[in-house]
PDB file of C-alpha atoms in Angstrom:
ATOM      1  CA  UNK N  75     -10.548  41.778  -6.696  1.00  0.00           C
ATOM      2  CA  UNK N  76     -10.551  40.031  -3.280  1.00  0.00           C
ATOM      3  CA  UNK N  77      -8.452  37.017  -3.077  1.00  0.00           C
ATOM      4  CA  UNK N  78     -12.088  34.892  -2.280  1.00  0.00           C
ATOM      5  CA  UNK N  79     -14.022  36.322  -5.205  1.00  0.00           C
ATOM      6  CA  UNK N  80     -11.170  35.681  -7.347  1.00  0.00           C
ATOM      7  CA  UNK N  81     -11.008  31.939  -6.513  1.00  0.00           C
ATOM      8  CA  UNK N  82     -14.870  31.857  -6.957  1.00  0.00           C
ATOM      9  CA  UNK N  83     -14.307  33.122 -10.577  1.00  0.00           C
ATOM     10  CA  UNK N  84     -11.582  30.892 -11.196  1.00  0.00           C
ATOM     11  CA  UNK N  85     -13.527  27.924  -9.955  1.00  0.00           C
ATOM     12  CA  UNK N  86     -16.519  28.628 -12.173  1.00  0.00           C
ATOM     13  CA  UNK N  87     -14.331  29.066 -15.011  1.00  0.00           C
ATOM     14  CA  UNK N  88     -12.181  25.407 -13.841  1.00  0.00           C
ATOM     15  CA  UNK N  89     -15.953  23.943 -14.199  1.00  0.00           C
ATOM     16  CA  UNK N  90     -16.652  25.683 -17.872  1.00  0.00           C
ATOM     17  CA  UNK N  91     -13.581  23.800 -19.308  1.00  0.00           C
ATOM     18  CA  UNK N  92     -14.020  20.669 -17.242  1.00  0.00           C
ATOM     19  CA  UNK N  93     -11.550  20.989 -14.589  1.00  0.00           C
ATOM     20  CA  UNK N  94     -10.133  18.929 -12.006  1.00  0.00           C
ATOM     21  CA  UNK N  95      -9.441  19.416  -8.053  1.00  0.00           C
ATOM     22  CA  UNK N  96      -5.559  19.341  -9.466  1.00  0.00           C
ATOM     23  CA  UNK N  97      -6.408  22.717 -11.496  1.00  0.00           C
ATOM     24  CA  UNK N  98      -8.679  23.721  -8.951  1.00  0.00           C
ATOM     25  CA  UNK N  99      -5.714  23.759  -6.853  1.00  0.00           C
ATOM     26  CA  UNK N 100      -2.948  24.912  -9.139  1.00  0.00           C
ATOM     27  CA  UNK N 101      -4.360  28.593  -8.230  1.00  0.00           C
ATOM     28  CA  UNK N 102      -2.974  28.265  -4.918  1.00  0.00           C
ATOM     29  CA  UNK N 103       0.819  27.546  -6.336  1.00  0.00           C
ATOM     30  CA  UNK N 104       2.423  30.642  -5.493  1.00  0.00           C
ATOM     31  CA  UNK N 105       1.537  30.604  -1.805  1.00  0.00           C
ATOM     32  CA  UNK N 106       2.485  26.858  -1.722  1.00  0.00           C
ATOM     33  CA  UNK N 107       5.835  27.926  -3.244  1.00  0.00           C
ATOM     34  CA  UNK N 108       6.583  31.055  -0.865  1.00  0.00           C
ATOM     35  CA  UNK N 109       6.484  28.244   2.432  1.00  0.00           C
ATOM     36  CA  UNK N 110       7.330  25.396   0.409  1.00  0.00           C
ATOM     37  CA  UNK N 111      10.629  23.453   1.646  1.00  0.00           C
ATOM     38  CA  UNK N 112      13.740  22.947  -0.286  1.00  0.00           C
ATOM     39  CA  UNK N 113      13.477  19.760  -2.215  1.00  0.00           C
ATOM     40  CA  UNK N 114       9.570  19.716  -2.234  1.00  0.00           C
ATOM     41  CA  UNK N 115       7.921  21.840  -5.628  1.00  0.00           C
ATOM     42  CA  UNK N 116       4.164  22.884  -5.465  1.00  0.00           C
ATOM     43  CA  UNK N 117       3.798  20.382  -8.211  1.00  0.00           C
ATOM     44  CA  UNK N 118       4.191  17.876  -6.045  1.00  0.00           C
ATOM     45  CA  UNK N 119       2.344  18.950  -2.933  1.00  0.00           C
ATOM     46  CA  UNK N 120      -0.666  19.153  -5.277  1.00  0.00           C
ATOM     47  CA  UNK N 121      -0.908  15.431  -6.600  1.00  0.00           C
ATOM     48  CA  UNK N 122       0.009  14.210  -3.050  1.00  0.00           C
ATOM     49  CA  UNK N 123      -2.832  16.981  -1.785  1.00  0.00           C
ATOM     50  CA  UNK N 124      -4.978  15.055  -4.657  1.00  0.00           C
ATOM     51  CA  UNK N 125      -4.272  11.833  -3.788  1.00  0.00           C
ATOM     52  CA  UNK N 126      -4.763  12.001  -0.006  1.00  0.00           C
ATOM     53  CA  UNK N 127      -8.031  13.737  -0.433  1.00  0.00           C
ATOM     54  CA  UNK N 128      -8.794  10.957  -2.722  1.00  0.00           C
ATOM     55  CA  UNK N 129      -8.238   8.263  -0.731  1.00  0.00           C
ATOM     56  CA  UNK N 130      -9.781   9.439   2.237  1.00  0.00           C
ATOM     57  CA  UNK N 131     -12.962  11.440   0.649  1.00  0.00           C
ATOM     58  CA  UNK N 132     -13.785  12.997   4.463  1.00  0.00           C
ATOM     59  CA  UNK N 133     -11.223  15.265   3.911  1.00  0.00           C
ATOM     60  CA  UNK N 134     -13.487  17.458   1.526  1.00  0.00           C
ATOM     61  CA  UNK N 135     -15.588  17.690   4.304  1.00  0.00           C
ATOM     62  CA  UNK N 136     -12.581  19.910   5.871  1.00  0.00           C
ATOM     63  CA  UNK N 137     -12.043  23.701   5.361  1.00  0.00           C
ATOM     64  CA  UNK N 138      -9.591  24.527   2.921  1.00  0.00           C
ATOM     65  CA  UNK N 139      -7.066  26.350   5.066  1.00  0.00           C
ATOM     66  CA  UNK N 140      -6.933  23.156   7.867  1.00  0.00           C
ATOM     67  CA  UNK N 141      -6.190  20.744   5.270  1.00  0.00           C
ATOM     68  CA  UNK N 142      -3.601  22.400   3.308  1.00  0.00           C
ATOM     69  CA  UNK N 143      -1.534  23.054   6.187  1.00  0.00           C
ATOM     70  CA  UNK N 144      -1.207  19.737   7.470  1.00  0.00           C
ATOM     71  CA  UNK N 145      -0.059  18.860   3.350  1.00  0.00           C
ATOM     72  CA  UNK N 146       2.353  21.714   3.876  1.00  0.00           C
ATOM     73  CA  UNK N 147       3.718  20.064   7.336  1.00  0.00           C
ATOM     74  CA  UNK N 148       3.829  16.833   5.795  1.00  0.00           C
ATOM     75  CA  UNK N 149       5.879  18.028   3.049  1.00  0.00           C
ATOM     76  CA  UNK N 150       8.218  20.059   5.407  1.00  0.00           C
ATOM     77  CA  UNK N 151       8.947  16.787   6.990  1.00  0.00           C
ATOM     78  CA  UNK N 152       9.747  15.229   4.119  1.00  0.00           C
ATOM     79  CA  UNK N 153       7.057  12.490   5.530  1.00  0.00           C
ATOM     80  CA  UNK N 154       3.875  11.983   3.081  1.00  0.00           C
ATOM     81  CA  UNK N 155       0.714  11.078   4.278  1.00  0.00           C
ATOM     82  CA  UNK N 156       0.123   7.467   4.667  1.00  0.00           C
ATOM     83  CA  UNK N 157      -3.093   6.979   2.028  1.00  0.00           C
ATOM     84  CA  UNK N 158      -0.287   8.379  -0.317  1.00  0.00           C
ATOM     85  CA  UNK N 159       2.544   6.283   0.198  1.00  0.00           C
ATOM     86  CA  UNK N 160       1.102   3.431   2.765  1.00  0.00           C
ATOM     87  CA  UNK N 161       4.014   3.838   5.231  1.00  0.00           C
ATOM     88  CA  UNK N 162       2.750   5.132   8.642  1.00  0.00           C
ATOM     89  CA  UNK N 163       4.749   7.600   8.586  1.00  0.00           C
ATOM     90  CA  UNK N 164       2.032  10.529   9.077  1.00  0.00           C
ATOM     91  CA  UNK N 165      -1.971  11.039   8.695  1.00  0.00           C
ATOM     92  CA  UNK N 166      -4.006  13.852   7.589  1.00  0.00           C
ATOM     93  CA  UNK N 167      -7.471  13.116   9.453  1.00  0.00           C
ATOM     94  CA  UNK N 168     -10.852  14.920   9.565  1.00  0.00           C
ATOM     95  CA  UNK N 169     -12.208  15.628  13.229  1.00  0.00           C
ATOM     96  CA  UNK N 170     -14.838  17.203  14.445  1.00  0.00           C
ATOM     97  CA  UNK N 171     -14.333  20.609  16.069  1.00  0.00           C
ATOM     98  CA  UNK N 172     -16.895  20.839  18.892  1.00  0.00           C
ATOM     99  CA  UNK N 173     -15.812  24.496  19.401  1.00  0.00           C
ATOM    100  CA  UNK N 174     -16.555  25.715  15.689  1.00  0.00           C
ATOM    101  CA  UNK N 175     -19.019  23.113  14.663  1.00  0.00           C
ATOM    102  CA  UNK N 176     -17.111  22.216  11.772  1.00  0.00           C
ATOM    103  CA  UNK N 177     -14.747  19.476  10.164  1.00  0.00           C
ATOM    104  CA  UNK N 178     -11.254  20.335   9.779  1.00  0.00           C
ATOM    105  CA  UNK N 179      -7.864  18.373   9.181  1.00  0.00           C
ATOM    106  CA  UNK N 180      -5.591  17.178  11.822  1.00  0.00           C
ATOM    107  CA  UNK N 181      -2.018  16.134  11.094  1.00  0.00           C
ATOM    108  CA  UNK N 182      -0.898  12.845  13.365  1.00  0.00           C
ATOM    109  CA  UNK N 183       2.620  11.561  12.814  1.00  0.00           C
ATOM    110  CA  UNK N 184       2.663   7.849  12.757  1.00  0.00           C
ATOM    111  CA  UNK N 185       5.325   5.692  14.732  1.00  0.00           C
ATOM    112  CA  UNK N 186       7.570   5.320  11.685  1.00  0.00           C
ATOM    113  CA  UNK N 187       7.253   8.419  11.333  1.00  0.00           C
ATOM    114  CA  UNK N 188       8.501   9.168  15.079  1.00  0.00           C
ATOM    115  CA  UNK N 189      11.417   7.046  14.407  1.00  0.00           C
ATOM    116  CA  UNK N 190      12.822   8.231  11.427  1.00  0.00           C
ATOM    117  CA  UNK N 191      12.496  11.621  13.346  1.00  0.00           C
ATOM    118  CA  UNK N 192      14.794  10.104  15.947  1.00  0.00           C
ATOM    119  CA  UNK N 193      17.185   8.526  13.264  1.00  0.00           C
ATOM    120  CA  UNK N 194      17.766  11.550  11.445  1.00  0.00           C
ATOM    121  CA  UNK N 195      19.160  13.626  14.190  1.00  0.00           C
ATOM    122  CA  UNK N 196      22.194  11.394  13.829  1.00  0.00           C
ATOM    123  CA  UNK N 197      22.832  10.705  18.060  1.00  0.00           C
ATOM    124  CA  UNK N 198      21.096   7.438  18.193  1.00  0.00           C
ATOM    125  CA  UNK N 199      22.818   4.537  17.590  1.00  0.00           C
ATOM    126  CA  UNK N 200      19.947   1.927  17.793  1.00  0.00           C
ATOM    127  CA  UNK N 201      16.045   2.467  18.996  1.00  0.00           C
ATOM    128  CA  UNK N 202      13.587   0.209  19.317  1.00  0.00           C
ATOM    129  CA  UNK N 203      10.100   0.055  20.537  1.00  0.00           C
ATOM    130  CA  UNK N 204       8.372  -3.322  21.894  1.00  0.00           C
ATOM    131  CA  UNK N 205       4.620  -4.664  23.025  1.00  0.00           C
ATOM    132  CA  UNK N 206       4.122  -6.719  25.824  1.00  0.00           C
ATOM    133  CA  UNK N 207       1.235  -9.110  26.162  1.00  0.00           C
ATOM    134  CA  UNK N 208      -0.163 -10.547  29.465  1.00  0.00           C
ATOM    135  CA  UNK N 209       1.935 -13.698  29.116  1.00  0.00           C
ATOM    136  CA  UNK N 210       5.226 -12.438  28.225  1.00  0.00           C
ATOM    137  CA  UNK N 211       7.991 -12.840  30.340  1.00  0.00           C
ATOM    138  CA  UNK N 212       8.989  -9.446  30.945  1.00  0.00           C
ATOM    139  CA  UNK N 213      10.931  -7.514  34.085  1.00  0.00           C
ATOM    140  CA  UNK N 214      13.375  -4.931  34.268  1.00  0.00           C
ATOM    141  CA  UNK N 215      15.501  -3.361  37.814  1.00  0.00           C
ATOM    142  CA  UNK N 216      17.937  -0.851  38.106  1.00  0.00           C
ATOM    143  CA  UNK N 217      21.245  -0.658  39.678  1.00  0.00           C
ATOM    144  CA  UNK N 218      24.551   1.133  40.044  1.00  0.00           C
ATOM    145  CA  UNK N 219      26.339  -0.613  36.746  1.00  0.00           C
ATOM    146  CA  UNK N 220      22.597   0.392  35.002  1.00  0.00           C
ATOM    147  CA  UNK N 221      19.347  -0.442  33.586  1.00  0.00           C
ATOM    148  CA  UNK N 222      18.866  -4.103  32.893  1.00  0.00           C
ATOM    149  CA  UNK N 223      15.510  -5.613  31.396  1.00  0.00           C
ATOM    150  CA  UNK N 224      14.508  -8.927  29.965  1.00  0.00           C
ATOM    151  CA  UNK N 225      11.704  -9.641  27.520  1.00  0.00           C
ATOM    152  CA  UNK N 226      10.687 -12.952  25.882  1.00  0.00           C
ATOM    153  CA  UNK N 227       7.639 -13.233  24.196  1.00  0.00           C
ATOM    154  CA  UNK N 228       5.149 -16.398  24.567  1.00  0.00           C
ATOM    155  CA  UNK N 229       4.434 -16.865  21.396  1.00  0.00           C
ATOM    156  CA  UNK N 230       1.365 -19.582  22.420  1.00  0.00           C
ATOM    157  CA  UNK N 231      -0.420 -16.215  24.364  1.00  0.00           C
ATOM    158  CA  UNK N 232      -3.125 -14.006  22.619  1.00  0.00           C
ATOM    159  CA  UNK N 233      -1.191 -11.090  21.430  1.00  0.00           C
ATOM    160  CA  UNK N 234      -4.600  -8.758  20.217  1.00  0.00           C
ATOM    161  CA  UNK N 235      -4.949  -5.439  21.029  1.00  0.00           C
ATOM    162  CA  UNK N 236      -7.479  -6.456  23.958  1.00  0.00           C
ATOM    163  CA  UNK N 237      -4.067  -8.207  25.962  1.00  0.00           C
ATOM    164  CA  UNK N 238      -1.616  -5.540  25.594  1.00  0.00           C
ATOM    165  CA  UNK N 239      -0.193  -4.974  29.124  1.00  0.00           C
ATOM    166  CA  UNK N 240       2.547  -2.242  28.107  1.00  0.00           C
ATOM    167  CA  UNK N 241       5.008  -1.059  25.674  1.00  0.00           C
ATOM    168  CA  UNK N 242       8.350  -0.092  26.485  1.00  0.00           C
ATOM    169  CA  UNK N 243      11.342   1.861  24.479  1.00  0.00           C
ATOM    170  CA  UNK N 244      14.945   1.075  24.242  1.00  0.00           C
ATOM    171  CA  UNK N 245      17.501   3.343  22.734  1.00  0.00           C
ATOM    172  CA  UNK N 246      21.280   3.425  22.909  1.00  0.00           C
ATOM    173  CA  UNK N 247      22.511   7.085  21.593  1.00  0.00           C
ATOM    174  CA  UNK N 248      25.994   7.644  20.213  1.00  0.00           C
ATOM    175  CA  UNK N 249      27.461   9.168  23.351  1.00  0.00           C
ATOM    176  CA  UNK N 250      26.846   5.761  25.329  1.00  0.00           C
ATOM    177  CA  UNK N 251      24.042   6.336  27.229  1.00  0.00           C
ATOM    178  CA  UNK N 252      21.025   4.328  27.440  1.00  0.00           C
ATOM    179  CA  UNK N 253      16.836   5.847  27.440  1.00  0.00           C
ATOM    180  CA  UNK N 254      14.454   3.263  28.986  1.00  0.00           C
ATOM    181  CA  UNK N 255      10.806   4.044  29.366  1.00  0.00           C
ATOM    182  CA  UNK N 256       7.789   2.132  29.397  1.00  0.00           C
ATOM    183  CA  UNK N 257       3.452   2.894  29.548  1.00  0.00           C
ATOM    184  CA  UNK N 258       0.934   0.378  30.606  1.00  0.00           C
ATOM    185  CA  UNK N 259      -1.956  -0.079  28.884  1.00  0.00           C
ATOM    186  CA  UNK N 260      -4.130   2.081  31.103  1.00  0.00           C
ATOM    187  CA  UNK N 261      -1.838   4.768  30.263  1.00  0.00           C
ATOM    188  CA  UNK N 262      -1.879   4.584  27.098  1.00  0.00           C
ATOM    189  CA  UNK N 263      -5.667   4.487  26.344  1.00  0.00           C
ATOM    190  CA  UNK N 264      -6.475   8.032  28.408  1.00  0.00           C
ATOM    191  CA  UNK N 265      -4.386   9.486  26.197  1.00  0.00           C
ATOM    192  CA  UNK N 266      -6.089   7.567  23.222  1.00  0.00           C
ATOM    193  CA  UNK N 267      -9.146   9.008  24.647  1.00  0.00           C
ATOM    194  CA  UNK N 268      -8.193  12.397  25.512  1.00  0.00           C
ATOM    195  CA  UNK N 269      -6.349  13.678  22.128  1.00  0.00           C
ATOM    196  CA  UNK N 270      -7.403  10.791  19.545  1.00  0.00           C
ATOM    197  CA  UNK N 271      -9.016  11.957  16.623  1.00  0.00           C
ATOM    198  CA  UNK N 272     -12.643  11.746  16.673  1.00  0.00           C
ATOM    199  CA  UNK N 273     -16.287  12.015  14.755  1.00  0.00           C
ATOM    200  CA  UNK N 274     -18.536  14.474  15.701  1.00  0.00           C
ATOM    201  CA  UNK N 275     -20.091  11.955  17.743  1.00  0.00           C
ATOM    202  CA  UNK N 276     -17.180  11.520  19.637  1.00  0.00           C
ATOM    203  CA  UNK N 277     -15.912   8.292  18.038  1.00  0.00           C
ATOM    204  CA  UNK N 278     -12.347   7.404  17.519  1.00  0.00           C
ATOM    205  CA  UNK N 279     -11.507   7.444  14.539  1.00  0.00           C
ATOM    206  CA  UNK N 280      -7.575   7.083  12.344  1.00  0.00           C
ATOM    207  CA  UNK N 281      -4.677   4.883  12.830  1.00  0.00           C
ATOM    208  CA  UNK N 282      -5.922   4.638  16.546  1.00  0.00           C
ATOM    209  CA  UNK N 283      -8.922   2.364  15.690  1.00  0.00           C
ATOM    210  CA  UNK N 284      -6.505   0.484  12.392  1.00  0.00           C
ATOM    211  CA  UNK N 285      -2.971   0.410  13.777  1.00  0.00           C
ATOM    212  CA  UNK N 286      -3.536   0.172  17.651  1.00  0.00           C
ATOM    213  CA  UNK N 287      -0.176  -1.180  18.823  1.00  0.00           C
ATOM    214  CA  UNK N 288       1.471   0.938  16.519  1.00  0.00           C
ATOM    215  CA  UNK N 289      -0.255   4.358  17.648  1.00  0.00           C
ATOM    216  CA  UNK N 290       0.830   3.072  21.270  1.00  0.00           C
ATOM    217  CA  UNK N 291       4.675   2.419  20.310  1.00  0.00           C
ATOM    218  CA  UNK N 292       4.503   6.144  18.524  1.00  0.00           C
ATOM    219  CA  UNK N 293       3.059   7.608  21.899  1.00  0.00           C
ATOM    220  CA  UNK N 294       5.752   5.894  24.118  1.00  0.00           C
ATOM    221  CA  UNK N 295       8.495   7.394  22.227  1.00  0.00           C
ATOM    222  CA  UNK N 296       6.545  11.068  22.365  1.00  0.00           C
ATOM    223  CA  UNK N 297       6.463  10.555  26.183  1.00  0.00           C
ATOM    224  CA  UNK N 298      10.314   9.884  26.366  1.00  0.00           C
ATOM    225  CA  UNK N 299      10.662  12.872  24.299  1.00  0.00           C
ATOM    226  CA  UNK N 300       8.354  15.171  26.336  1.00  0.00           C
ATOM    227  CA  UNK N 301      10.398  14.289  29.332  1.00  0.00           C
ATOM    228  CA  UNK N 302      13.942  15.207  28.037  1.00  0.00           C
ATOM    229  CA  UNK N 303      14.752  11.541  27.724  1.00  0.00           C
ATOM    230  CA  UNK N 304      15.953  11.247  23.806  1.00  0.00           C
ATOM    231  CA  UNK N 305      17.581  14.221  21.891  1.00  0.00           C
ATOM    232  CA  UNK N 306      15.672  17.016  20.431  1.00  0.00           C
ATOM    233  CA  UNK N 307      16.184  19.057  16.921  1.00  0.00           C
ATOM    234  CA  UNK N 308      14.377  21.952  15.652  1.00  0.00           C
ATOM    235  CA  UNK N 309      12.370  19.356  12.823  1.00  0.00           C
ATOM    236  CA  UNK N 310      11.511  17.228  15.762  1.00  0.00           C
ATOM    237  CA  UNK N 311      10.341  19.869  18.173  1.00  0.00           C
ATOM    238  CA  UNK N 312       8.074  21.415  15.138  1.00  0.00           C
ATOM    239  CA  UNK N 313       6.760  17.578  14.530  1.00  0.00           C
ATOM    240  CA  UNK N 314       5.332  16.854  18.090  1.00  0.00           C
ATOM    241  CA  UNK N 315       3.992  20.693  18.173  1.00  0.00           C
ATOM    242  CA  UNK N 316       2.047  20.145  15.415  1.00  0.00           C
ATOM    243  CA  UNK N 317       0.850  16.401  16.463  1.00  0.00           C
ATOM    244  CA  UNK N 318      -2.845  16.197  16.471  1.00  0.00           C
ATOM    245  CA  UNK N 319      -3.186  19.447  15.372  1.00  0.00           C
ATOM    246  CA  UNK N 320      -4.356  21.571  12.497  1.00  0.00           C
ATOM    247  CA  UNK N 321      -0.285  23.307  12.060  1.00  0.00           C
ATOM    248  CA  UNK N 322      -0.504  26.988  11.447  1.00  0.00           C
ATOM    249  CA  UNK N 323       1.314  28.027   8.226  1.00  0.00           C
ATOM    250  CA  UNK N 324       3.138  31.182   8.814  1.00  0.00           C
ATOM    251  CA  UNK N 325       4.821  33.243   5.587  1.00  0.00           C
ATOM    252  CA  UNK N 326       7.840  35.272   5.648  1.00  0.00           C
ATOM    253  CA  UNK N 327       6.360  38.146   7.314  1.00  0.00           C
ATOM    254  CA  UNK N 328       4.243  35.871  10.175  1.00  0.00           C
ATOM    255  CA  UNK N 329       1.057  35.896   8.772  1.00  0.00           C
ATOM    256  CA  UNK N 330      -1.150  32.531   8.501  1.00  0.00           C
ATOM    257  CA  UNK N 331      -0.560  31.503   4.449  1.00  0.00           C
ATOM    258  CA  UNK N 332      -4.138  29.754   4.468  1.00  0.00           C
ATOM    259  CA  UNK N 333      -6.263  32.585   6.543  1.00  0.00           C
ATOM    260  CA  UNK N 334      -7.757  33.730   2.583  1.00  0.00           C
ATOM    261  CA  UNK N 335      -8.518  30.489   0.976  1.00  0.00           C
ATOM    262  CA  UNK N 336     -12.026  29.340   0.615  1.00  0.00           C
ATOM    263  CA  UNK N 337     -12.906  27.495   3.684  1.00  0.00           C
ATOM    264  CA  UNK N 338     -14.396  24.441   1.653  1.00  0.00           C
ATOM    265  CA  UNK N 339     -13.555  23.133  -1.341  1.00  0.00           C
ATOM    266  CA  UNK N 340     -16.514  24.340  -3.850  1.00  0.00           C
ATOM    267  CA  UNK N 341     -19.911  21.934  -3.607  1.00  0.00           C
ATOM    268  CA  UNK N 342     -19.042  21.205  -7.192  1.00  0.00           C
ATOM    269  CA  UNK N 343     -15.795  19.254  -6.793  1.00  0.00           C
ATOM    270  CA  UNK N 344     -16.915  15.491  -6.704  1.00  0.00           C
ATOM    271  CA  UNK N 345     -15.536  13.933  -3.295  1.00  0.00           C
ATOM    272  CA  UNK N 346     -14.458  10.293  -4.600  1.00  0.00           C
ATOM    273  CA  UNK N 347     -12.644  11.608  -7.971  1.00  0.00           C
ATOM    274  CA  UNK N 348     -11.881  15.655  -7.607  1.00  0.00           C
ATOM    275  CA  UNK N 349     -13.354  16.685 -10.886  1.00  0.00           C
ATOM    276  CA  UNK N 350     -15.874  19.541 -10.908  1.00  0.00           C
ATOM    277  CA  UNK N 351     -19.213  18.476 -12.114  1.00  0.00           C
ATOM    278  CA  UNK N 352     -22.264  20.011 -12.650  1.00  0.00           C
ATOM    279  CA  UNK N 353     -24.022  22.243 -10.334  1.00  0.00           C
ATOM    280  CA  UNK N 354     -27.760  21.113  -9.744  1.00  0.00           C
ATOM    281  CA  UNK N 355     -29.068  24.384  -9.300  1.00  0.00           C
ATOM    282  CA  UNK N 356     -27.848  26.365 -12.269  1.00  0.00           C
ATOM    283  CA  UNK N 357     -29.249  23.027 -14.259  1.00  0.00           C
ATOM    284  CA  UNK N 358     -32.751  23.657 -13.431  1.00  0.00           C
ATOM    285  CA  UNK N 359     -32.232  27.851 -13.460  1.00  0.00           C
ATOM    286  CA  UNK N 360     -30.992  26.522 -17.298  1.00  0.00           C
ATOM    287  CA  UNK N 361     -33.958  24.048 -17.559  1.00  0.00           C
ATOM    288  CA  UNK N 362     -36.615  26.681 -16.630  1.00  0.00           C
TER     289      UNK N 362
END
């Protein structure tokens, strides 16, 4: 029996005794565990799977394959989605694919995401990421003994989103040197509008439109990192290569983990609480 036919059967029987998405998705455990990292069980990459679907109920609009990679890339962070644990640390977003016409899930690492990224490759001493309003005393030059830059905040200025005027990064690493880099505001929104997440009517949608100045301090450090300013490690190079993307899930052998699952989840899995209910169409076939 095909691998699709076989999950249609299994979800029609998950429906006759009542099931849940959580059993809906326990048939999928042996593919989670052949990719799954060390530390992380299937188990657990369910409920958070669960959860985040849960908490953001677009997500069922998403094929089945998109959204269960960007789980599996969250987990092989070690960085949970943000509806699950309320950190920042990563997304998993619908967006509209003009191309196929169809929803699917985007992973976005979050800024404390970024930096915990940066921490754990163990060569930076200190990091730090700042936003600077119109009003704020900021300047910085550069000179034989160095970089030198002075920030003081006006506390009395309007420090919305609407007044940003730049954000800059600071970072000492462990072999002395020093990573300054800064993006103005202008900057910062074309690539907002470029690669944000969006509706399919083109709307920004995600942590860009909820946790501006935060998105902006996360894309500052990406920049410094894109131009060989802060050091690189395999977990961080996979992180920004799967930012704002749907990752591709490879197995053992190099083929896509996902490319046989169901592209939706089944009509009959409720959206707000993941149990199967009743499908309307076999209750009137029953009724007549």
């Amino acid at each position: 029996m095909g691998a699709i036919a076989k999950a249609q059967q299994q979800q029609v029987e998950a429906k006759r005794q009542g099931g849940t998405f959580g059993d809906y998705m326990k048939q999928f455990a042996p593919q989670f565990k052949a990719v799954m990292p060390k530390g992380f069980t299937p188990e657990r990459l369910i409920q958070m799977a669960a959860t985040a679907r849960q908490r953001t109920p677009k997500l069922a609009e998403c094929d089945m394959g998109s959204f269960l990679s960007c789980c599996l890339q969250c987990a092989s962070l070690g960085l949970e989605p943000s509806a699950v644990d309320g950190l920042g640390r990563a997304y998993i977003l619908p967006r509209w694919n003009g191309k196929t016409r169809r929803q699917e899930a985007t992973f976005l690492l979050g800024k404390n995401g970024m930096l915990e990224l940066v921490q754990r490759s163990g060569k930076v001493s200190s990091i730090r990421t700042q936003c600077v309003y119109n009003g704020d005393d900021f300047d910085f030059s550069e000179d034989e003994a160095g970089l030198h830059f002075h920030f003081k905040p006006d506390f009395g200025a309007d420090h919305s989103p609407e007044c940003l005027k730049l954000v800059y990064l600071s970072c000492r690493l462990n072999d002395g040197g020093n990573v300054f880099v800064y993006m103005s505001k202008r900057e910062l929104d074309k690539l907002r509008d470029d690669h944000a997440a969006k509706d399919r009517n083109g709307k920004v949608i995600g942590p860009w439109t909820t946790d501006y100045e935060a998105m902006c301090e996360k894309t500052v450090i990406r920049h410094a990192f894109s131009r060989g300013m802060l050091p690189r490690s395999v977990e961080i190079a996979k992180a920004i290569a799967s930012d704002e993307t749907t990752p591709i899930v490879l197995d053992e052998d190099g083929y896509e983990v996902f490319t046989k699952i169901p592209e939706a989840i089944p009509a009959n899995v409720d959206a707000e609480t993941g149990e199967v209910v009743e499908d309307a169409a076999e209750e009137k076939e029953e009724q007549a």
